[in-house]
């Protein structure tokens, strides 16, 4: 999905960061510039946050002066909806002049503005969201934006690499994934699949470990008052013990994966291994937190997208101090070795690719020594004991 040179740079950066943990460089930096959003998604409720928060251009410029940010660092401009940021045009102008290696993330609900922004500022890549056919899109995202997405793809597919982001969730299913995969083939654009997770910034309601794909498909729309009610209910809810996982039921998901997804290997591995992880049978160390960061609109820097654990805030400390301080290095090292708590695509796709490529070239025993204890499924216990 990416150029070989990009994989090579990230591989080099992995080795550098392992060797010099207090002088780590960032391969990826996602700037959630605002939580203001014009969508009404069920799988991400930041659109209901009040009041909206913005990461200013001045703050972004200071972030970009950090030593851990290199010319090769991929910057993601995200939201909410990034184009709703009051300084969006100024931010794009600054990046096009000073750091051309940036990507735009958008829901395409303002297609003309997005097309113009891409044509005028020439980002490295464009990421847009599409989670099913027209009906599924409407019920899952609360807005009738399906044709706007197709319009953006048609207008820009020959001028910029486009990644269509699909989130597999309780609100859509594998039929929707097949539909989106066909669109990607038709327009010759890339597909990037994620799986619904409980990301703190997104204010999710449904417990990702207790729901199955498609079980709430095409049900009622959400509005602000309903979301407020759901959040209040969540705060007062007494969580029940995790239900016992029916491995056979989970594995049925594997056999529903559309055949087209095999043409997108990174996505196929990620989806097909999900039941193993959900059942507690898959184990990988987390290496993405050693070279990737996100910064939230209020300037806070969590260790990752999953844990509600902050390393610091860019309004109080420099990004270099936050990312490479002794305290952060100790925290990163601990969670890198011991955390196996999420299946978020931003983190786990990198870990899957890292382990599979090391395994391919160096074998399983050497990979375990180099990257840490791992297993792909429950049937590998004898191997684990042999090399553990």
C-alpha positions as a LaTeX table, in Angstrom:
\begin{tabular}{lrrr}
\hline
Residue & $x$ (\AA) & $y$ (\AA) & $z$ (\AA) \\
\hline
Unk1 & 0.00 & 0.00 & 0.00 \\
Unk2 & 2.96 & 2.31 & 0.56 \\
Unk3 & 6.12 & 2.71 & $-1.46$ \\
Unk4 & 9.03 & 0.41 & $-0.63$ \\
Unk5 & 11.14 & 3.44 & 0.26 \\
Unk6 & 8.65 & 4.34 & 2.99 \\
Unk7 & 8.83 & 0.87 & 4.50 \\
Unk8 & 12.63 & 1.09 & 4.32 \\
Unk9 & 12.67 & 4.47 & 6.10 \\
Unk10 & 10.40 & 3.19 & 8.85 \\
Unk11 & 12.54 & 0.08 & 9.23 \\
Unk12 & 15.65 & 2.21 & 9.58 \\
Unk13 & 13.87 & 4.44 & 12.07 \\
Unk14 & 12.84 & 1.36 & 14.09 \\
Unk15 & 16.50 & 0.35 & 14.43 \\
Unk16 & 17.57 & 3.91 & 15.26 \\
Unk17 & 14.94 & 4.29 & 17.97 \\
Unk18 & 15.84 & 0.93 & 19.50 \\
Unk19 & 19.49 & 1.96 & 19.65 \\
Unk20 & 18.88 & 5.53 & 20.88 \\
Unk21 & 15.66 & 5.53 & 22.94 \\
Unk22 & 16.26 & 9.07 & 24.23 \\
Unk23 & 16.79 & 10.45 & 20.71 \\
Unk24 & 13.92 & 8.77 & 18.92 \\
Unk25 & 12.60 & 10.12 & 15.61 \\
Unk26 & 8.96 & 10.09 & 14.59 \\
Unk27 & 7.88 & 8.17 & 11.52 \\
Unk28 & 4.28 & 9.33 & 11.91 \\
Unk29 & 2.65 & 12.23 & 13.73 \\
Unk30 & $-1.12$ & 12.58 & 13.64 \\
Unk31 & $-2.40$ & 16.05 & 14.51 \\
Unk32 & $-6.02$ & 15.95 & 15.65 \\
Unk33 & $-6.35$ & 19.67 & 15.03 \\
Unk34 & $-9.98$ & 19.93 & 16.16 \\
Unk35 & $-12.87$ & 17.88 & 17.49 \\
Unk36 & $-15.35$ & 19.98 & 15.50 \\
Unk37 & $-17.12$ & 17.71 & 13.02 \\
Unk38 & $-20.10$ & 18.01 & 10.65 \\
Unk39 & $-20.86$ & 14.29 & 10.58 \\
Unk40 & $-23.08$ & 12.32 & 12.96 \\
Unk41 & $-21.30$ & 8.98 & 13.20 \\
Unk42 & $-22.32$ & 6.20 & 15.57 \\
Unk43 & $-18.81$ & 4.74 & 15.84 \\
Unk44 & $-17.21$ & 8.11 & 16.72 \\
Unk45 & $-19.05$ & 10.68 & 18.82 \\
Unk46 & $-16.63$ & 13.59 & 18.86 \\
Unk47 & $-19.12$ & 15.57 & 16.75 \\
Unk48 & $-21.24$ & 15.89 & 19.91 \\
Unk49 & $-18.46$ & 17.47 & 22.01 \\
Unk50 & $-19.09$ & 21.00 & 23.24 \\
Unk51 & $-17.44$ & 23.45 & 22.98 \\
Unk52 & $-15.07$ & 22.55 & 20.11 \\
Unk53 & $-11.33$ & 22.77 & 20.70 \\
Unk54 & $-8.67$ & 23.78 & 18.16 \\
Unk55 & $-4.91$ & 23.23 & 17.95 \\
Unk56 & $-3.65$ & 26.56 & 16.64 \\
Unk57 & $-1.28$ & 27.12 & 13.74 \\
Unk58 & 1.17 & 28.74 & 16.16 \\
Unk59 & 1.17 & 25.58 & 18.30 \\
Unk60 & 1.58 & 23.40 & 15.22 \\
Unk61 & 4.58 & 25.44 & 14.07 \\
Unk62 & 6.26 & 24.97 & 17.46 \\
Unk63 & 5.56 & 21.23 & 17.28 \\
Unk64 & 7.16 & 21.05 & 13.84 \\
Unk65 & 10.36 & 22.64 & 15.16 \\
Unk66 & 10.98 & 19.58 & 17.36 \\
Unk67 & 14.11 & 17.49 & 16.75 \\
Unk68 & 12.05 & 14.28 & 16.79 \\
Unk69 & 10.15 & 15.53 & 13.73 \\
Unk70 & 12.19 & 14.88 & 10.59 \\
Unk71 & 11.62 & 15.72 & 6.95 \\
Unk72 & 10.58 & 12.08 & 6.49 \\
Unk73 & 7.98 & 12.26 & 9.29 \\
Unk74 & 4.51 & 11.77 & 7.83 \\
Unk75 & 2.13 & 14.37 & 9.26 \\
Unk76 & $-1.58$ & 13.63 & 9.33 \\
Unk77 & $-4.00$ & 16.58 & 9.48 \\
Unk78 & $-7.13$ & 15.21 & 11.08 \\
Unk79 & $-10.18$ & 16.10 & 13.18 \\
Unk80 & $-13.09$ & 15.91 & 13.71 \\
Unk81 & $-13.15$ & 17.36 & 10.25 \\
Unk82 & $-9.86$ & 19.14 & 9.59 \\
Unk83 & $-11.36$ & 21.50 & 6.99 \\
Unk84 & $-13.64$ & 22.98 & 9.70 \\
Unk85 & $-10.59$ & 24.31 & 11.56 \\
Unk86 & $-10.76$ & 28.14 & 11.37 \\
Unk87 & $-7.09$ & 28.21 & 10.29 \\
Unk88 & $-7.29$ & 25.25 & 7.91 \\
Unk89 & $-6.23$ & 27.27 & 4.87 \\
Unk90 & $-3.30$ & 28.84 & 6.71 \\
Unk91 & $-2.20$ & 25.46 & 8.08 \\
Unk92 & $-2.28$ & 23.91 & 4.61 \\
Unk93 & $-0.33$ & 26.83 & 3.17 \\
Unk94 & 2.32 & 26.48 & 5.88 \\
Unk95 & 2.72 & 22.73 & 5.34 \\
Unk96 & 2.86 & 23.01 & 1.55 \\
Unk97 & 5.78 & 25.44 & 1.96 \\
Unk98 & 7.65 & 23.94 & 4.92 \\
Unk99 & 6.80 & 20.22 & 5.20 \\
Unk100 & 5.32 & 18.75 & 2.05 \\
Unk101 & 5.15 & 15.25 & 3.57 \\
Unk102 & 1.65 & 15.72 & 4.97 \\
Unk103 & $-1.68$ & 13.94 & 4.50 \\
Unk104 & $-5.25$ & 15.24 & 4.72 \\
Unk105 & $-8.01$ & 13.21 & 6.39 \\
Unk106 & $-11.60$ & 14.12 & 5.51 \\
Unk107 & $-15.19$ & 12.89 & 5.54 \\
Unk108 & $-15.82$ & 14.62 & 2.17 \\
Unk109 & $-18.99$ & 16.39 & 3.36 \\
Unk110 & $-17.55$ & 19.57 & 1.87 \\
Unk111 & $-16.42$ & 18.10 & $-1.47$ \\
Unk112 & $-15.74$ & 21.36 & $-3.33$ \\
Unk113 & $-13.60$ & 22.73 & $-0.52$ \\
Unk114 & $-11.70$ & 19.45 & $-0.21$ \\
Unk115 & $-11.04$ & 19.18 & $-3.94$ \\
Unk116 & $-9.81$ & 22.77 & $-4.00$ \\
Unk117 & $-7.59$ & 22.21 & $-0.94$ \\
Unk118 & $-5.93$ & 19.17 & $-2.51$ \\
Unk119 & $-5.41$ & 20.85 & $-5.86$ \\
Unk120 & $-4.00$ & 24.03 & $-4.33$ \\
Unk121 & $-1.81$ & 22.55 & $-1.59$ \\
Unk122 & $-0.84$ & 19.13 & $-2.98$ \\
Unk123 & $-0.69$ & 16.90 & 0.10 \\
Unk124 & 1.24 & 13.66 & $-0.11$ \\
Unk125 & $-1.89$ & 11.52 & 0.31 \\
Unk126 & $-5.62$ & 11.90 & 0.88 \\
Unk127 & $-7.53$ & 9.71 & 3.33 \\
Unk128 & $-11.32$ & 9.69 & 3.06 \\
Unk129 & $-13.98$ & 7.71 & 4.89 \\
Unk130 & $-16.48$ & 5.33 & 3.31 \\
Unk131 & $-18.15$ & 2.66 & 5.45 \\
Unk132 & $-20.60$ & 0.92 & 3.12 \\
Unk133 & $-23.22$ & 1.45 & 0.47 \\
Unk134 & $-25.43$ & 4.54 & 0.34 \\
Unk135 & $-27.99$ & 3.27 & 2.87 \\
Unk136 & $-25.39$ & 2.04 & 5.35 \\
Unk137 & $-23.47$ & 5.30 & 5.04 \\
Unk138 & $-26.59$ & 7.30 & 5.87 \\
Unk139 & $-27.47$ & 5.29 & 8.98 \\
Unk140 & $-23.90$ & 4.87 & 10.23 \\
Unk141 & $-22.71$ & 8.43 & 9.63 \\
Unk142 & $-25.97$ & 10.32 & 9.97 \\
Unk143 & $-25.42$ & 12.36 & 6.81 \\
Unk144 & $-26.11$ & 11.65 & 3.17 \\
Unk145 & $-22.48$ & 11.94 & 2.04 \\
Unk146 & $-22.03$ & 8.78 & $-0.02$ \\
Unk147 & $-22.13$ & 10.51 & $-3.42$ \\
Unk148 & $-19.85$ & 13.29 & $-2.16$ \\
Unk149 & $-17.21$ & 10.65 & $-1.44$ \\
Unk150 & $-17.52$ & 9.21 & $-4.94$ \\
Unk151 & $-17.32$ & 12.69 & $-6.40$ \\
Unk152 & $-14.08$ & 13.44 & $-4.55$ \\
Unk153 & $-12.56$ & 10.11 & $-5.61$ \\
Unk154 & $-13.50$ & 10.71 & $-9.25$ \\
Unk155 & $-12.09$ & 14.26 & $-9.23$ \\
Unk156 & $-8.77$ & 13.49 & $-7.52$ \\
Unk157 & $-7.87$ & 9.84 & $-8.21$ \\
Unk158 & $-5.47$ & 10.71 & $-11.02$ \\
Unk159 & $-3.64$ & 13.47 & $-9.15$ \\
Unk160 & $-3.00$ & 12.07 & $-5.65$ \\
Unk161 & $-2.84$ & 8.68 & $-3.90$ \\
Unk162 & $-6.26$ & 8.20 & $-2.28$ \\
Unk163 & $-6.83$ & 5.84 & 0.65 \\
Unk164 & $-10.45$ & 4.93 & 1.30 \\
Unk165 & $-10.85$ & 4.20 & 5.01 \\
Unk166 & $-13.45$ & 1.60 & 5.99 \\
Unk167 & $-14.26$ & 0.90 & 9.66 \\
Unk168 & $-15.74$ & $-2.55$ & 10.30 \\
Unk169 & $-18.17$ & $-2.06$ & 13.17 \\
Unk170 & $-21.49$ & $-3.02$ & 14.78 \\
Unk171 & $-23.09$ & $-0.58$ & 12.33 \\
Unk172 & $-21.98$ & $-2.22$ & 9.07 \\
Unk173 & $-20.82$ & $-5.66$ & 7.92 \\
Unk174 & $-18.76$ & $-7.64$ & 5.44 \\
Unk175 & $-21.23$ & $-6.94$ & 2.62 \\
Unk176 & $-20.43$ & $-3.26$ & 3.06 \\
Unk177 & $-16.72$ & $-4.03$ & 3.06 \\
Unk178 & $-17.15$ & $-5.92$ & $-0.20$ \\
Unk179 & $-18.99$ & $-2.95$ & $-1.68$ \\
Unk180 & $-16.24$ & $-0.51$ & $-0.71$ \\
Unk181 & $-13.53$ & $-2.88$ & $-1.95$ \\
Unk182 & $-15.26$ & $-3.00$ & $-5.34$ \\
Unk183 & $-15.34$ & 0.80 & $-5.47$ \\
Unk184 & $-11.62$ & 0.91 & $-4.71$ \\
Unk185 & $-10.95$ & $-1.54$ & $-7.56$ \\
Unk186 & $-13.22$ & 0.40 & $-9.91$ \\
Unk187 & $-11.47$ & 3.70 & $-9.27$ \\
Unk188 & $-8.01$ & 2.18 & $-8.75$ \\
Unk189 & $-7.52$ & 3.67 & $-5.28$ \\
Unk190 & $-6.25$ & 2.12 & $-2.05$ \\
Unk191 & $-8.33$ & 0.51 & 0.67 \\
Unk192 & $-7.47$ & 0.85 & 4.36 \\
Unk193 & $-9.59$ & $-1.17$ & 6.79 \\
Unk194 & $-9.90$ & $-0.47$ & 10.49 \\
Unk195 & $-11.93$ & $-2.28$ & 13.15 \\
Unk196 & $-14.13$ & $-0.50$ & 15.68 \\
Unk197 & $-12.29$ & 0.11 & 18.95 \\
Unk198 & $-12.95$ & 2.05 & 22.12 \\
Unk199 & $-10.69$ & 5.05 & 21.51 \\
Unk200 & $-11.01$ & 7.60 & 24.35 \\
Unk201 & $-10.85$ & 10.65 & 22.07 \\
Unk202 & $-13.78$ & 9.33 & 19.99 \\
Unk203 & $-16.15$ & 9.01 & 23.01 \\
Unk204 & $-17.37$ & 5.60 & 21.86 \\
Unk205 & $-20.38$ & 4.02 & 23.58 \\
Unk206 & $-20.55$ & 0.37 & 22.53 \\
Unk207 & $-18.00$ & $-1.93$ & 24.18 \\
Unk208 & $-15.94$ & $-3.16$ & 21.22 \\
Unk209 & $-15.25$ & $-6.50$ & 22.89 \\
Unk210 & $-18.94$ & $-7.27$ & 23.43 \\
Unk211 & $-20.43$ & $-6.50$ & 20.03 \\
Unk212 & $-20.30$ & $-8.19$ & 16.65 \\
Unk213 & $-20.07$ & $-6.73$ & 13.20 \\
Unk214 & $-23.40$ & $-5.64$ & 11.76 \\
Unk215 & $-25.54$ & $-6.30$ & 14.82 \\
Unk216 & $-26.82$ & $-2.69$ & 14.90 \\
Unk217 & $-26.77$ & $-2.05$ & 11.16 \\
Unk218 & $-29.20$ & 0.51 & 9.69 \\
Unk219 & $-30.93$ & 1.27 & 12.98 \\
Unk220 & $-31.98$ & 4.71 & 14.28 \\
Unk221 & $-30.02$ & 7.90 & 13.70 \\
Unk222 & $-28.20$ & 9.67 & 16.50 \\
Unk223 & $-28.65$ & 13.31 & 17.46 \\
Unk224 & $-26.99$ & 15.47 & 20.09 \\
Unk225 & $-29.63$ & 14.89 & 22.78 \\
Unk226 & $-29.52$ & 11.13 & 22.23 \\
Unk227 & $-25.73$ & 11.08 & 22.46 \\
Unk228 & $-25.88$ & 13.10 & 25.67 \\
Unk229 & $-28.32$ & 10.55 & 27.10 \\
Unk230 & $-26.11$ & 7.63 & 26.04 \\
Unk231 & $-23.06$ & 9.23 & 27.63 \\
Unk232 & $-24.91$ & 9.75 & 30.90 \\
Unk233 & $-26.08$ & 6.15 & 30.86 \\
Unk234 & $-22.53$ & 4.98 & 30.19 \\
Unk235 & $-21.20$ & 6.94 & 33.18 \\
Unk236 & $-23.82$ & 5.46 & 35.51 \\
Unk237 & $-23.65$ & 1.95 & 34.07 \\
Unk238 & $-22.14$ & $-0.82$ & 36.14 \\
Unk239 & $-20.01$ & $-2.81$ & 33.77 \\
Unk240 & $-20.82$ & $-6.48$ & 33.69 \\
Unk241 & $-18.02$ & $-9.07$ & 33.62 \\
Unk242 & $-16.68$ & $-9.72$ & 30.16 \\
Unk243 & $-18.88$ & $-12.29$ & 28.49 \\
Unk244 & $-17.23$ & $-15.58$ & 27.65 \\
Unk245 & $-16.10$ & $-15.41$ & 24.06 \\
Unk246 & $-17.47$ & $-17.99$ & 21.65 \\
Unk247 & $-14.37$ & $-18.63$ & 19.54 \\
Unk248 & $-16.36$ & $-20.44$ & 16.85 \\
Unk249 & $-18.69$ & $-17.47$ & 16.52 \\
Unk250 & $-15.74$ & $-15.11$ & 16.22 \\
Unk251 & $-14.01$ & $-17.28$ & 13.67 \\
Unk252 & $-17.09$ & $-17.15$ & 11.48 \\
Unk253 & $-16.04$ & $-13.58$ & 10.80 \\
Unk254 & $-12.86$ & $-14.87$ & 9.18 \\
Unk255 & $-14.79$ & $-16.88$ & 6.62 \\
Unk256 & $-16.95$ & $-13.92$ & 5.68 \\
Unk257 & $-14.01$ & $-11.79$ & 4.60 \\
Unk258 & $-14.69$ & $-10.82$ & 0.96 \\
Unk259 & $-12.36$ & $-12.47$ & $-1.52$ \\
Unk260 & $-11.37$ & $-9.04$ & $-2.87$ \\
Unk261 & $-9.62$ & $-8.25$ & 0.41 \\
Unk262 & $-6.90$ & $-10.78$ & $-0.45$ \\
Unk263 & $-5.81$ & $-8.23$ & $-3.06$ \\
Unk264 & $-5.04$ & $-5.87$ & $-0.16$ \\
Unk265 & $-2.69$ & $-8.09$ & 1.94 \\
Unk266 & $-2.13$ & $-5.63$ & 4.79 \\
Unk267 & $-5.90$ & $-5.46$ & 5.35 \\
Unk268 & $-6.42$ & $-9.20$ & 5.00 \\
Unk269 & $-3.84$ & $-10.05$ & 7.67 \\
Unk270 & $-5.28$ & $-7.43$ & 9.98 \\
Unk271 & $-8.89$ & $-8.64$ & 9.65 \\
Unk272 & $-8.18$ & $-12.37$ & 9.62 \\
Unk273 & $-6.06$ & $-12.19$ & 12.80 \\
Unk274 & $-8.67$ & $-10.18$ & 14.72 \\
Unk275 & $-10.59$ & $-13.23$ & 16.03 \\
Unk276 & $-7.33$ & $-14.68$ & 17.38 \\
Unk277 & $-6.59$ & $-11.46$ & 19.25 \\
Unk278 & $-10.17$ & $-11.05$ & 20.52 \\
Unk279 & $-10.14$ & $-14.60$ & 21.88 \\
Unk280 & $-6.88$ & $-13.90$ & 23.70 \\
Unk281 & $-4.90$ & $-16.30$ & 21.53 \\
Unk282 & $-2.68$ & $-13.76$ & 19.73 \\
Unk283 & 0.16 & $-11.85$ & 21.33 \\
Unk284 & 2.38 & $-9.13$ & 19.85 \\
Unk285 & 4.51 & $-6.47$ & 21.47 \\
Unk286 & 3.54 & $-2.89$ & 20.55 \\
Unk287 & 6.31 & $-1.19$ & 18.58 \\
Unk288 & 4.37 & 1.63 & 16.92 \\
Unk289 & 4.38 & 3.70 & 20.12 \\
Unk290 & 8.16 & 3.99 & 19.74 \\
Unk291 & 7.93 & 5.90 & 16.45 \\
Unk292 & 4.39 & 7.28 & 16.19 \\
Unk293 & 2.41 & 9.84 & 18.15 \\
Unk294 & $-0.91$ & 11.60 & 18.12 \\
Unk295 & $-1.56$ & 15.10 & 19.48 \\
Unk296 & $-5.09$ & 16.03 & 20.50 \\
Unk297 & $-6.76$ & 19.43 & 19.98 \\
Unk298 & $-6.04$ & 20.51 & 23.57 \\
Unk299 & $-2.33$ & 19.79 & 23.06 \\
Unk300 & $-2.24$ & 16.60 & 25.11 \\
Unk301 & $-0.06$ & 13.73 & 23.89 \\
Unk302 & $-1.33$ & 10.24 & 24.77 \\
Unk303 & 1.02 & 7.30 & 24.59 \\
Unk304 & $-1.25$ & 5.79 & 21.93 \\
Unk305 & $-4.79$ & 5.94 & 20.56 \\
Unk306 & $-6.07$ & 3.28 & 22.95 \\
Unk307 & $-4.79$ & 4.08 & 26.44 \\
Unk308 & $-6.03$ & 7.14 & 28.29 \\
Unk309 & $-2.46$ & 7.74 & 29.47 \\
Unk310 & $-0.90$ & 11.11 & 28.68 \\
Unk311 & 2.84 & 11.61 & 28.23 \\
Unk312 & 2.44 & 15.38 & 28.45 \\
Unk313 & 1.01 & 18.47 & 26.79 \\
Unk314 & 2.70 & 20.57 & 24.10 \\
Unk315 & 1.39 & 23.75 & 25.73 \\
Unk316 & 3.46 & 22.92 & 28.81 \\
Unk317 & 6.54 & 21.11 & 27.45 \\
Unk318 & 8.31 & 20.70 & 24.13 \\
Unk319 & 7.42 & 17.66 & 22.06 \\
Unk320 & 11.04 & 16.47 & 22.38 \\
Unk321 & 10.76 & 16.51 & 26.17 \\
Unk322 & 7.41 & 14.73 & 26.03 \\
Unk323 & 8.49 & 12.01 & 23.58 \\
Unk324 & 12.08 & 11.39 & 24.69 \\
Unk325 & 12.26 & 12.21 & 28.40 \\
Unk326 & 13.51 & 9.55 & 30.81 \\
Unk327 & 10.02 & 9.12 & 32.28 \\
Unk328 & 8.45 & 8.71 & 28.82 \\
Unk329 & 11.10 & 6.22 & 27.70 \\
Unk330 & 10.41 & 4.09 & 30.77 \\
Unk331 & 6.66 & 4.25 & 30.15 \\
Unk332 & 7.02 & 3.48 & 26.44 \\
Unk333 & 9.34 & 0.56 & 27.13 \\
Unk334 & 6.93 & $-0.94$ & 29.66 \\
Unk335 & 3.85 & $-0.72$ & 27.43 \\
Unk336 & 5.72 & $-1.75$ & 24.32 \\
Unk337 & 6.68 & $-5.02$ & 25.99 \\
Unk338 & 3.53 & $-5.69$ & 27.97 \\
Unk339 & 0.49 & $-4.15$ & 26.28 \\
Unk340 & $-1.67$ & $-6.24$ & 23.98 \\
Unk341 & $-4.93$ & $-4.40$ & 24.71 \\
Unk342 & $-6.12$ & $-3.08$ & 21.34 \\
Unk343 & $-6.55$ & $-3.91$ & 17.68 \\
Unk344 & $-6.41$ & $-0.31$ & 16.41 \\
Unk345 & $-5.18$ & $-0.20$ & 12.83 \\
Unk346 & $-2.84$ & 2.77 & 13.42 \\
Unk347 & $-0.83$ & 0.61 & 15.80 \\
Unk348 & $-1.44$ & $-3.06$ & 15.05 \\
Unk349 & $-0.98$ & $-3.06$ & 11.29 \\
Unk350 & 2.57 & $-1.88$ & 11.85 \\
Unk351 & 3.20 & $-4.61$ & 14.42 \\
Unk352 & 1.77 & $-7.29$ & 12.13 \\
Unk353 & 3.93 & $-6.16$ & 9.20 \\
Unk354 & 7.01 & $-5.89$ & 11.42 \\
Unk355 & 6.67 & $-9.38$ & 12.86 \\
Unk356 & 5.72 & $-11.05$ & 9.59 \\
Unk357 & 8.65 & $-9.50$ & 7.72 \\
Unk358 & 11.16 & $-10.33$ & 10.47 \\
Unk359 & 9.74 & $-13.86$ & 10.62 \\
Unk360 & 10.05 & $-14.21$ & 6.85 \\
Unk361 & 13.72 & $-13.24$ & 6.75 \\
Unk362 & 15.05 & $-14.35$ & 10.14 \\
Unk363 & 12.76 & $-17.16$ & 11.26 \\
Unk364 & 10.54 & $-17.41$ & 14.31 \\
Unk365 & 13.14 & $-17.98$ & 16.98 \\
Unk366 & 15.28 & $-14.99$ & 15.94 \\
Unk367 & 12.16 & $-12.81$ & 15.57 \\
Unk368 & 11.10 & $-13.65$ & 19.10 \\
Unk369 & 14.53 & $-12.69$ & 20.39 \\
Unk370 & 14.67 & $-9.46$ & 18.35 \\
Unk371 & 11.12 & $-8.18$ & 18.82 \\
Unk372 & 9.89 & $-9.97$ & 21.91 \\
Unk373 & 7.56 & $-12.81$ & 22.81 \\
Unk374 & 4.73 & $-13.37$ & 20.31 \\
Unk375 & 2.27 & $-15.89$ & 18.98 \\
Unk376 & $-0.32$ & $-15.81$ & 16.22 \\
Unk377 & $-2.75$ & $-18.35$ & 17.69 \\
Unk378 & $-3.42$ & $-20.58$ & 20.70 \\
Unk379 & $-1.94$ & $-23.64$ & 19.01 \\
Unk380 & 1.57 & $-22.22$ & 19.32 \\
Unk381 & 1.99 & $-22.85$ & 23.05 \\
Unk382 & 4.67 & $-25.50$ & 22.61 \\
Unk383 & 6.71 & $-23.09$ & 20.50 \\
Unk384 & 6.22 & $-20.28$ & 23.00 \\
Unk385 & 7.49 & $-22.45$ & 25.84 \\
Unk386 & 10.50 & $-23.49$ & 23.78 \\
Unk387 & 11.67 & $-19.93$ & 23.07 \\
Unk388 & 10.13 & $-18.03$ & 26.00 \\
\hline
\end{tabular}
